[in-house]
Short mmCIF file of C-alpha atoms in Angstrom, two decimals:
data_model
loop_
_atom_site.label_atom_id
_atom_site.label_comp_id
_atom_site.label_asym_id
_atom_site.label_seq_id
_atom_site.Cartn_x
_atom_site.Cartn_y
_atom_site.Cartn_z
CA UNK A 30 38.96 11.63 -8.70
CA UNK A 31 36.21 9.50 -10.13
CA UNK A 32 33.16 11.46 -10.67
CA UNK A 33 29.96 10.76 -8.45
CA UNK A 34 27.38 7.87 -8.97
CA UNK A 35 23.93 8.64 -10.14
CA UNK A 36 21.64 7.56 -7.71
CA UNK A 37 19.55 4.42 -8.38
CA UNK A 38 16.57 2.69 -7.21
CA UNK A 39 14.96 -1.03 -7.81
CA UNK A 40 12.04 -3.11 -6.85
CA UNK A 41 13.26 -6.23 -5.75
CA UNK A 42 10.54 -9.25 -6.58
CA UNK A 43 10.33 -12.41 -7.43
CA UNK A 44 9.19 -13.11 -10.23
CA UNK A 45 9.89 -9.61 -11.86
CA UNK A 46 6.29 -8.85 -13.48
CA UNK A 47 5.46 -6.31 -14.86
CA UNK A 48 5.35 -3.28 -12.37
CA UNK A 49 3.89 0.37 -12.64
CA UNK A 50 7.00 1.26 -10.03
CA UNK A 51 9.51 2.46 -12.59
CA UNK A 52 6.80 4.62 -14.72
CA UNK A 53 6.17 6.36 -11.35
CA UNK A 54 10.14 6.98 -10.46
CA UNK A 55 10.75 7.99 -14.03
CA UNK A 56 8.14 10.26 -14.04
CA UNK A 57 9.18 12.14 -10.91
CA UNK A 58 12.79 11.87 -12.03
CA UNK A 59 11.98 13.69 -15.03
CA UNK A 60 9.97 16.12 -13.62
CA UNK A 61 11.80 17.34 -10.72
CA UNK A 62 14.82 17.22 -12.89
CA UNK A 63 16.96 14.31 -10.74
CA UNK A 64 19.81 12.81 -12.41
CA UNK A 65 18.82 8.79 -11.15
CA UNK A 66 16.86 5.72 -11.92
CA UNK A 67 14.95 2.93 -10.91
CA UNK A 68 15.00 -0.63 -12.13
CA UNK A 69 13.31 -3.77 -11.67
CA UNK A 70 15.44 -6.76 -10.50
CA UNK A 71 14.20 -10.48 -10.46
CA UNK A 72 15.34 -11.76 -7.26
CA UNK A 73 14.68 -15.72 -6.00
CA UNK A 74 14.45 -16.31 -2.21
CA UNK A 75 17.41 -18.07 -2.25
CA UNK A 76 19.67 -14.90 -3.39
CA UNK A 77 17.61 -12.12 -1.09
CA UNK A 78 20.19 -12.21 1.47
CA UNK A 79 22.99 -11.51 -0.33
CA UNK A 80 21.22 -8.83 -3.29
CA UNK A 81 20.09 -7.05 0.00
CA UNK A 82 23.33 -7.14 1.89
CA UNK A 83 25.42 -5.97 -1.11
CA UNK A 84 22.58 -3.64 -1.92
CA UNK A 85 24.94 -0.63 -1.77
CA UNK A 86 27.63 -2.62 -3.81
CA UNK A 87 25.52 -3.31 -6.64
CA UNK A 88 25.22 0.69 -7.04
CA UNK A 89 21.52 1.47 -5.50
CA UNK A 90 20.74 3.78 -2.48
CA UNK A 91 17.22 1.60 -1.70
CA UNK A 92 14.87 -0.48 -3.02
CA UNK A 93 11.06 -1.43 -2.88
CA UNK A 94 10.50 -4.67 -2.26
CA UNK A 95 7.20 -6.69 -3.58
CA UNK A 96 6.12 -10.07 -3.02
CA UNK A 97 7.33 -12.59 -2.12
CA UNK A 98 10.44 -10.61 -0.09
CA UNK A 99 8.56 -8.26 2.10
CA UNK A 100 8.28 -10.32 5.21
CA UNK A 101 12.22 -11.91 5.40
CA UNK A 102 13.90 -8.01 4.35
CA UNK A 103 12.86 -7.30 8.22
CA UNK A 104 15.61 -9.53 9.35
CA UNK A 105 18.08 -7.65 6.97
CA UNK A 106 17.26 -4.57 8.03
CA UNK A 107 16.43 -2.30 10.96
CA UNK A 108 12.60 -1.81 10.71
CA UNK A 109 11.02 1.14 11.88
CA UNK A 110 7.32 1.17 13.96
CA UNK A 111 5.52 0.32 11.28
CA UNK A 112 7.33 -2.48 9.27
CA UNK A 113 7.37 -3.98 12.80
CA UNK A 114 3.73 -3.69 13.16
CA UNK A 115 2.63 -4.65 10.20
CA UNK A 116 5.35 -7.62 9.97
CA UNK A 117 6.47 -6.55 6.44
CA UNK A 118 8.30 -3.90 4.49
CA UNK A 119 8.39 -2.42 0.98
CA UNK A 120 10.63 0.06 1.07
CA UNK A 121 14.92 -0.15 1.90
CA UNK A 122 17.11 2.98 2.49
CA UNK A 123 20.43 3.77 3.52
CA UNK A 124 20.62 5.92 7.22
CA UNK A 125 23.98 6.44 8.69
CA UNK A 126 25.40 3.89 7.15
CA UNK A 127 22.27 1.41 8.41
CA UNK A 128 20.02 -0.66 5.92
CA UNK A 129 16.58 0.80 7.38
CA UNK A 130 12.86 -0.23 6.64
CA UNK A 131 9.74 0.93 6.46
CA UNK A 132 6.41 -0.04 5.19
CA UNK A 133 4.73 2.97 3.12
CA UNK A 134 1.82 0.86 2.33
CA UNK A 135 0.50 2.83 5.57
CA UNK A 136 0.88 6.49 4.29
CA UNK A 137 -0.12 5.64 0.45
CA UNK A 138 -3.51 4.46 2.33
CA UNK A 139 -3.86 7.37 4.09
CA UNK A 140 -2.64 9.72 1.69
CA UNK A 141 -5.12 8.34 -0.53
CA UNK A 142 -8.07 8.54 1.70
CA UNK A 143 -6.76 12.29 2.70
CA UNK A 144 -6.96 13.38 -0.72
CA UNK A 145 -9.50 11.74 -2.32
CA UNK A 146 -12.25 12.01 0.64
CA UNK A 147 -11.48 14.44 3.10
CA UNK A 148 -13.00 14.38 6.17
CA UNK A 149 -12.77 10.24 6.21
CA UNK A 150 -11.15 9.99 9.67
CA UNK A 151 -14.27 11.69 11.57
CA UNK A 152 -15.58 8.21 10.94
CA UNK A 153 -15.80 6.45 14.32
CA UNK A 154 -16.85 2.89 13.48
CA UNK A 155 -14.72 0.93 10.10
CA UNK A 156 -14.92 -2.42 8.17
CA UNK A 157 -12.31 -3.76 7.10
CA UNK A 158 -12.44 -7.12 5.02
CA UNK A 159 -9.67 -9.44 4.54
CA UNK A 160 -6.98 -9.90 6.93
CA UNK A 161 -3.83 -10.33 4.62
CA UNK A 162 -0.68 -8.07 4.60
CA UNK A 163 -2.77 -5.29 3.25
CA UNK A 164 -4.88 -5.44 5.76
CA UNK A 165 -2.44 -5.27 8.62
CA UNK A 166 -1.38 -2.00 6.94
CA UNK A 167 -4.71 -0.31 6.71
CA UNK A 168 -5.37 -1.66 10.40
CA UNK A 169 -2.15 0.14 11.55
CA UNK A 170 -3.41 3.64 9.80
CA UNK A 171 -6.43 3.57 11.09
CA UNK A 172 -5.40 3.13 14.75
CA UNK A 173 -3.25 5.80 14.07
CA UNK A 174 -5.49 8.05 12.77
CA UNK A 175 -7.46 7.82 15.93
CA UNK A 176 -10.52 4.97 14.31
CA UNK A 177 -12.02 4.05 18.09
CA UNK A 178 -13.45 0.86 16.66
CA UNK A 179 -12.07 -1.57 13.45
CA UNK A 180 -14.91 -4.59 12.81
CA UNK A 181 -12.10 -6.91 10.64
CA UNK A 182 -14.24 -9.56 8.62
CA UNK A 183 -11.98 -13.03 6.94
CA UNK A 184 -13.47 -15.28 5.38
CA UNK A 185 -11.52 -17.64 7.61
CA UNK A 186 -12.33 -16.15 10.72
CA UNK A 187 -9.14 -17.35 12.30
CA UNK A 188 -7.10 -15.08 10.35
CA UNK A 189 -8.97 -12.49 11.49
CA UNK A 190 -8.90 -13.51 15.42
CA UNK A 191 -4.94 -13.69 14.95
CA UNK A 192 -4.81 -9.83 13.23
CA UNK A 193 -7.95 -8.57 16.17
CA UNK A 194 -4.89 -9.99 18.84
CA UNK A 195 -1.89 -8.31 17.59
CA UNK A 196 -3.52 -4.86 17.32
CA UNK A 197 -5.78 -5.03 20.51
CA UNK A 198 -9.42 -4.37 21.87
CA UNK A 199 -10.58 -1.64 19.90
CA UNK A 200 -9.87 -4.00 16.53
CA UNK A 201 -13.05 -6.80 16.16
CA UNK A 202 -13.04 -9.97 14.64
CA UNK A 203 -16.03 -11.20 12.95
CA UNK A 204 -17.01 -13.90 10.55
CA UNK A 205 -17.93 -13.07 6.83
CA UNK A 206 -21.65 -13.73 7.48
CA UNK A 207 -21.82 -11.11 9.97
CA UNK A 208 -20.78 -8.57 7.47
CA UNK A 209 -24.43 -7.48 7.13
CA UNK A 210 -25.18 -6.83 10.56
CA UNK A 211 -22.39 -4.29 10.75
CA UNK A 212 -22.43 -2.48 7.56
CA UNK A 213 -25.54 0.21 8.93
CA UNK A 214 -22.67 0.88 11.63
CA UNK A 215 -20.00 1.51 9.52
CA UNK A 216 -18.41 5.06 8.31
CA UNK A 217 -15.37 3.90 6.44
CA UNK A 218 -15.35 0.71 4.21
CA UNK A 219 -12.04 -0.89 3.16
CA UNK A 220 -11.78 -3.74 1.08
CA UNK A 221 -8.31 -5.43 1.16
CA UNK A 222 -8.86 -8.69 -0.57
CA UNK A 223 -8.79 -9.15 -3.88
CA UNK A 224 -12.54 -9.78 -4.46
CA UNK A 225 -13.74 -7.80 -7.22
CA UNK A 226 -10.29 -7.35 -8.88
CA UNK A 227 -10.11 -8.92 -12.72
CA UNK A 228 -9.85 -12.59 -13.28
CA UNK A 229 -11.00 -12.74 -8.98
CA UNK A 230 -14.79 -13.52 -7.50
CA UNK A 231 -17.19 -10.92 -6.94
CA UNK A 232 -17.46 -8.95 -3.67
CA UNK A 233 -20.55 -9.95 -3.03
CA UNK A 234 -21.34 -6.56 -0.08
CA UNK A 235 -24.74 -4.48 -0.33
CA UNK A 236 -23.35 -1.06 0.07
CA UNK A 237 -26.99 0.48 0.28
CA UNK A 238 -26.68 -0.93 4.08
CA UNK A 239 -24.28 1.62 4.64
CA UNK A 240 -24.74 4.83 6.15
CA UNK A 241 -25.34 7.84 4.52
CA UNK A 242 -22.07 10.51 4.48
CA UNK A 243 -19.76 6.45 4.32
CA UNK A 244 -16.95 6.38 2.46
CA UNK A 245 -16.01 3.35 1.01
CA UNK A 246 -12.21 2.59 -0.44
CA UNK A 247 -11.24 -0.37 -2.61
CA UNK A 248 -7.28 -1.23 -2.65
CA UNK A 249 -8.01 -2.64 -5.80
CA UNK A 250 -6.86 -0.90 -9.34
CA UNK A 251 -7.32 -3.65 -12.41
CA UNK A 252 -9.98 -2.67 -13.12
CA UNK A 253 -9.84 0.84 -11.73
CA UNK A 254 -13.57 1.18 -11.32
CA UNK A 255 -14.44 -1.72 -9.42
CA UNK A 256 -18.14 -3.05 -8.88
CA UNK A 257 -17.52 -1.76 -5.39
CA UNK A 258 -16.50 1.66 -5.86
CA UNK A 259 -19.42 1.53 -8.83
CA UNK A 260 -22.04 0.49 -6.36
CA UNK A 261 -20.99 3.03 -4.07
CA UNK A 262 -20.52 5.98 -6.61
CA UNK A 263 -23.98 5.00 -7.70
CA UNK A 264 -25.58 5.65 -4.18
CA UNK A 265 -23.67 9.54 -4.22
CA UNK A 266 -21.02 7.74 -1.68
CA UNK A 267 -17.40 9.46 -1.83
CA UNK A 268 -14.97 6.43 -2.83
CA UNK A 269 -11.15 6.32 -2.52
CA UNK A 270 -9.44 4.06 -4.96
CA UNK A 271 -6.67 1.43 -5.23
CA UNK A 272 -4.27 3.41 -8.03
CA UNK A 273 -4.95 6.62 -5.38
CA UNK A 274 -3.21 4.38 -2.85
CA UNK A 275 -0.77 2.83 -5.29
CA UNK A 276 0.55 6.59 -6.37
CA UNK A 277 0.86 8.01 -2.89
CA UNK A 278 2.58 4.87 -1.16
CA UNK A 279 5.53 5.52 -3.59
CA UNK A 280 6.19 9.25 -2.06
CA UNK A 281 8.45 8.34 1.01
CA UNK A 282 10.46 5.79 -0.83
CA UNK A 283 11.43 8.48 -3.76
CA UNK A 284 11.93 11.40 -1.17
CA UNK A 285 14.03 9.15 1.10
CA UNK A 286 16.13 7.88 -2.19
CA UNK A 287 16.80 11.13 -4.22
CA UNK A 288 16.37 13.90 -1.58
CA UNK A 289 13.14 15.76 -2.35
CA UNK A 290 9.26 15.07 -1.78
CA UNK A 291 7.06 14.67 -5.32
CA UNK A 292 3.52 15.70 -5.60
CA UNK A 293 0.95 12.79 -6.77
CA UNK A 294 -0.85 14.83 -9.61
CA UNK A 295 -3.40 14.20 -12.31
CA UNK A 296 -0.48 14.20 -15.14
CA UNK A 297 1.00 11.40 -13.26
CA UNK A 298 -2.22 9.44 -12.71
CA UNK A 299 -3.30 10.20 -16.14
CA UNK A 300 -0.11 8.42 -16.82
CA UNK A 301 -0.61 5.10 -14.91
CA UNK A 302 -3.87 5.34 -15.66
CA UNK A 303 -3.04 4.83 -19.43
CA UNK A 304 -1.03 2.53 -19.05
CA UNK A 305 -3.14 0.01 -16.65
CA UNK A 306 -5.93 0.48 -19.51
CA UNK A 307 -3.35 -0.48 -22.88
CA UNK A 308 -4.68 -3.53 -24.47
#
């Protein structure tokens, strides 16, 4: 009788940069004292179908899967509420014998803002800028969480209009120039783009517009301090950060994978954090 497999993991991507997924595994492998692992496998478009399908064969239990995959793994899987809604997924398992998907992108965002500034989701009114992926995940929490009204500003406005439509009348399109006009409104700022992050433009938003008690979150982590989250620190606003989001969006995956739920601490983010900073 052959002895059991160790349970394994991998981020499918294409390419394979570098990722801060395994470090985050390893470290709640070790911790919690799991016998598994978690790889990194360089996948081109033209071989998704067949890594997915023989997923299991190749010796892994699921997967998270990063640009450019997460859009076509929904038609190789069964996709759960959210994948659906946000028309992507990022995370594979294995459910009674079904490939399954989900998009944790939603619950690292949340999980995030629940830790970091609790209290966030008494916030009526939100911004949201950009209208990417990302975006689509944040709009999906925030419905969830009960947000009566999303203003969603693009800097092609069209983008926007097409995101407003798929999530309905209490999510409001609005042109980049109009940003302004609805900041003094707005409880719960979330940028999505990738303004601000290194080697991008500037955000260019005057968060002294915003209302006192706002909380403003940036799903950007390189650099980890961004001028947003600076600005807004600076005016005693409570900030939620993009490495917050990265760390908690990996929970499900690992708990669905090896069996138990980890705890996002400080050693861990001390961890990342270190790393993300190495010259």
């Amino acid at each position: 009788m052959s002895a059991p497999r160790t349970p394994a993991a991998c981020l499918i991507g294409w390419p394979a940069a570098h990722s801060r997924s395994p470090l985050i595994h390893h470290y709640w492998l070790r911790t919690l004292g799991i016998e598994g692992g978690y790889v990194i496998e360089a996948v081109p478009p033209e071989d998704l179908r067949d890594f997915v399908l023989r997923l299991s064969l190749r010796g892994f239990v699921g997967a998270n899967v990063t640009i450019p995959h997460k859009e076509a793994v929904l038609a190789l899987s069964t996709p759960d509420t959210r994948a659906k809604a946000v028309g992507a997924a990022n995370t594979l398992w294995f459910a009674d014998g079904e490939l399954r998907s989900t998009n944790t992108d939603v619950e690292g965002f949340l999980g995030n803002l629940d830790a970091s500034t609790p209290g966030w989701d008494e916030a009526e009114e939100a911004l949201v800028l950009g209208a990417g992926g990302a975006s689509r995940a944040v709009v999906f929490g925030l419905l969830d969480r009960g947000v009566k009204r999303i203003h969603l500003a693009n800097r092609t406005l069209g983008r926007a209009e097409a995101l407003a439509a798929q999530f309905g009348p209490k999510v409001h399109p609005l042109s980049w120039d109009a940003i302004d006009g609805i900041l003094p409104r707005a409880k719960l700022l979330v940028n999505t783009t990738s303004l601000g992050m290194h080697g991008q433009g500037a955000l260019d938003v005057d968060v002294a517009r915003l209302p006192i008690g706002a909380v403003v979150a940036d799903l950007v982590y390189v650099p980890l301090l961004t001028p947003l989250l600076a600005a807004a620190g600076d005016r005693g606003l409570k900030t939620a950060d993009g490495l917050g989001m990265l760390l908690h969006q990996a929970v499900r995956g690992f708990e669905l994978w090896f069996g138990q739920r980890p705890e996002v601490t400080a050693e861990l983010r001390a961890l990342v954090e270190a790393d993300l900073t190495k010259t």
